Amino acid sequence: MIKPFSFDELCARIGTLIRRRYDAKNPLIEIGGLLLNTAIREARHCKTVIPLTPGEYAILEFLALNRGRVISAEQLLDVSHNSDATPSENVVQVMVCNLRKKLAASGDAEVVKTRRGYGYYIEQAGNASA
């Protein structure tokens, strides 16, 4: 924009940029009966909110966005832990364990799977095993 500009034009341009950013992707991710709303960082199962810590939610969202890919514990640690302190090695294991308990309590068991020696994953929609 070249000066001088009208305030209405500035507002219109900002509105367009915001709309482009949020129209680009759907903020809802559905995994079976589980629904993640990435816009408000909320997990629901059958319209019931699942209370997750920020770290647990970050892990669940990252696994959901990378569905079908095995994600290492180190990658999940980077996603879930954003402080300067060095976390202990089992932080991801504890967060995944707590996440699984909360999902199971809500009725959505076995969403997060483990590939022993490699990491964690959420299966693709059509790959559910019997």
Short mmCIF file of C-alpha atoms in Angstrom, two decimals:
data_model
loop_
_atom_site.label_atom_id
_atom_site.label_comp_id
_atom_site.label_asym_id
_atom_site.label_seq_id
_atom_site.Cartn_x
_atom_site.Cartn_y
_atom_site.Cartn_z
CA MET A 1 0.00 0.00 0.00
CA ILE A 2 1.16 3.45 -0.81
CA LYS A 3 0.73 6.32 1.60
CA PRO A 4 -1.66 8.03 2.07
CA PHE A 5 -4.21 5.21 2.32
CA SER A 6 -7.72 5.02 3.67
CA PHE A 7 -8.45 3.18 6.88
CA ASP A 8 -11.25 1.21 5.16
CA GLU A 9 -8.82 -0.10 2.55
CA LEU A 10 -6.37 -1.15 5.27
CA CYS A 11 -9.14 -3.03 7.12
CA ALA A 12 -10.25 -4.73 3.90
CA ARG A 13 -6.71 -5.89 3.11
CA ILE A 14 -6.16 -7.22 6.64
CA GLY A 15 -9.49 -9.05 6.47
CA THR A 16 -8.48 -10.63 3.17
CA LEU A 17 -5.16 -11.83 4.58
CA ILE A 18 -6.85 -13.34 7.63
CA ARG A 19 -9.47 -15.04 5.47
CA ARG A 20 -6.79 -16.52 3.19
CA ARG A 21 -4.88 -17.91 6.14
CA TYR A 22 -7.86 -19.61 7.77
CA ASP A 23 -9.61 -20.71 4.57
CA ALA A 24 -6.52 -22.67 3.55
CA LYS A 25 -7.17 -25.58 5.90
CA ASN A 26 -10.03 -27.06 7.84
CA PRO A 27 -9.46 -26.60 11.59
CA LEU A 28 -11.27 -29.87 12.35
CA ILE A 29 -9.52 -33.24 12.31
CA GLU A 30 -11.67 -36.33 12.76
CA ILE A 31 -10.24 -39.66 13.92
CA GLY A 32 -13.05 -42.16 14.41
CA GLY A 33 -15.22 -40.65 17.16
CA LEU A 34 -12.50 -38.19 18.17
CA LEU A 35 -12.69 -34.61 16.89
CA LEU A 36 -9.78 -32.17 17.19
CA ASN A 37 -10.40 -28.47 16.70
CA THR A 38 -7.00 -26.99 15.92
CA ALA A 39 -8.32 -23.42 15.96
CA ILE A 40 -9.17 -23.58 19.68
CA ARG A 41 -6.87 -26.52 20.58
CA GLU A 42 -9.67 -28.73 21.86
CA ALA A 43 -10.32 -32.49 21.71
CA ARG A 44 -13.85 -33.92 21.86
CA HIS A 45 -15.36 -37.37 21.85
CA CYS A 46 -19.11 -37.56 21.21
CA LYS A 47 -19.48 -33.83 21.99
CA THR A 48 -17.70 -34.24 25.35
CA VAL A 49 -14.53 -32.19 25.83
CA ILE A 50 -11.48 -34.26 26.80
CA PRO A 51 -9.33 -32.27 29.25
CA LEU A 52 -5.78 -32.39 27.87
CA THR A 53 -2.66 -30.55 28.97
CA PRO A 54 -1.02 -28.35 26.32
CA GLY A 55 1.73 -30.97 25.84
CA GLU A 56 -0.74 -33.84 25.45
CA TYR A 57 -2.79 -31.84 22.96
CA ALA A 58 0.32 -30.89 20.98
CA ILE A 59 1.31 -34.57 20.72
CA LEU A 60 -2.19 -35.65 19.68
CA GLU A 61 -2.50 -32.89 17.07
CA PHE A 62 0.95 -33.58 15.61
CA LEU A 63 0.22 -37.31 15.34
CA ALA A 64 -3.19 -36.58 13.78
CA LEU A 65 -1.69 -34.21 11.21
CA ASN A 66 0.91 -36.87 10.35
CA ARG A 67 -1.52 -39.79 10.38
CA GLY A 68 0.01 -43.00 9.08
CA ARG A 69 3.60 -41.88 9.76
CA VAL A 70 5.64 -43.11 12.71
CA ILE A 71 6.87 -40.12 14.74
CA SER A 72 9.89 -40.53 17.02
CA ALA A 73 9.77 -39.63 20.70
CA GLU A 74 12.41 -36.98 20.01
CA GLN A 75 10.17 -35.27 17.44
CA LEU A 76 7.23 -35.38 19.85
CA LEU A 77 9.42 -33.91 22.57
CA ASP A 78 10.26 -30.98 20.28
CA VAL A 79 6.57 -30.46 19.53
CA SER A 80 5.32 -30.74 23.10
CA HIS A 81 8.07 -29.13 25.14
CA ASN A 82 8.90 -25.53 24.39
CA SER A 83 10.89 -24.41 27.42
CA ASP A 84 14.63 -23.94 27.77
CA ALA A 85 14.87 -26.59 30.50
CA THR A 86 16.16 -29.98 29.41
CA PRO A 87 13.39 -32.53 29.98
CA SER A 88 14.11 -36.07 31.12
CA GLU A 89 14.02 -38.88 28.58
CA ASN A 90 10.68 -40.37 29.60
CA VAL A 91 8.61 -37.16 29.36
CA VAL A 92 7.06 -38.24 26.05
CA GLN A 93 6.31 -41.74 27.39
CA VAL A 94 4.50 -40.25 30.38
CA MET A 95 2.54 -37.76 28.24
CA VAL A 96 1.52 -40.48 25.76
CA CYS A 97 0.50 -42.76 28.66
CA ASN A 98 -1.64 -39.98 30.19
CA LEU A 99 -3.07 -39.14 26.77
CA ARG A 100 -4.06 -42.78 26.21
CA LYS A 101 -5.72 -42.96 29.65
CA LYS A 102 -7.76 -39.83 28.96
CA LEU A 103 -8.78 -41.04 25.51
CA ALA A 104 -9.74 -44.47 26.90
CA ALA A 105 -11.79 -42.86 29.68
CA SER A 106 -13.72 -40.91 27.06
CA GLY A 107 -14.41 -44.11 25.11
CA ASP A 108 -11.80 -43.70 22.38
CA ALA A 109 -9.28 -46.42 23.20
CA GLU A 110 -6.22 -47.27 21.12
CA VAL A 111 -6.02 -44.12 19.01
CA VAL A 112 -2.30 -43.61 19.62
CA LYS A 113 -0.29 -46.71 18.71
CA THR A 114 3.35 -47.61 19.39
CA ARG A 115 5.82 -48.97 16.87
CA ARG A 116 8.34 -50.51 19.24
CA GLY A 117 11.80 -49.04 18.80
CA TYR A 118 10.60 -46.36 16.35
CA GLY A 119 7.93 -44.15 17.88
CA TYR A 120 4.21 -43.43 17.90
CA TYR A 121 1.54 -43.11 15.23
CA ILE A 122 -2.15 -42.85 14.47
CA GLU A 123 -3.36 -45.19 11.74
CA GLN A 124 -4.70 -43.93 8.43
CA ALA A 125 -8.50 -44.01 8.17
CA GLY A 126 -8.71 -47.18 6.05
CA ASN A 127 -5.95 -49.17 7.81
CA ALA A 128 -7.71 -50.10 11.06
CA SER A 129 -6.89 -53.65 12.08
CA ALA A 130 -9.55 -56.01 13.42
#
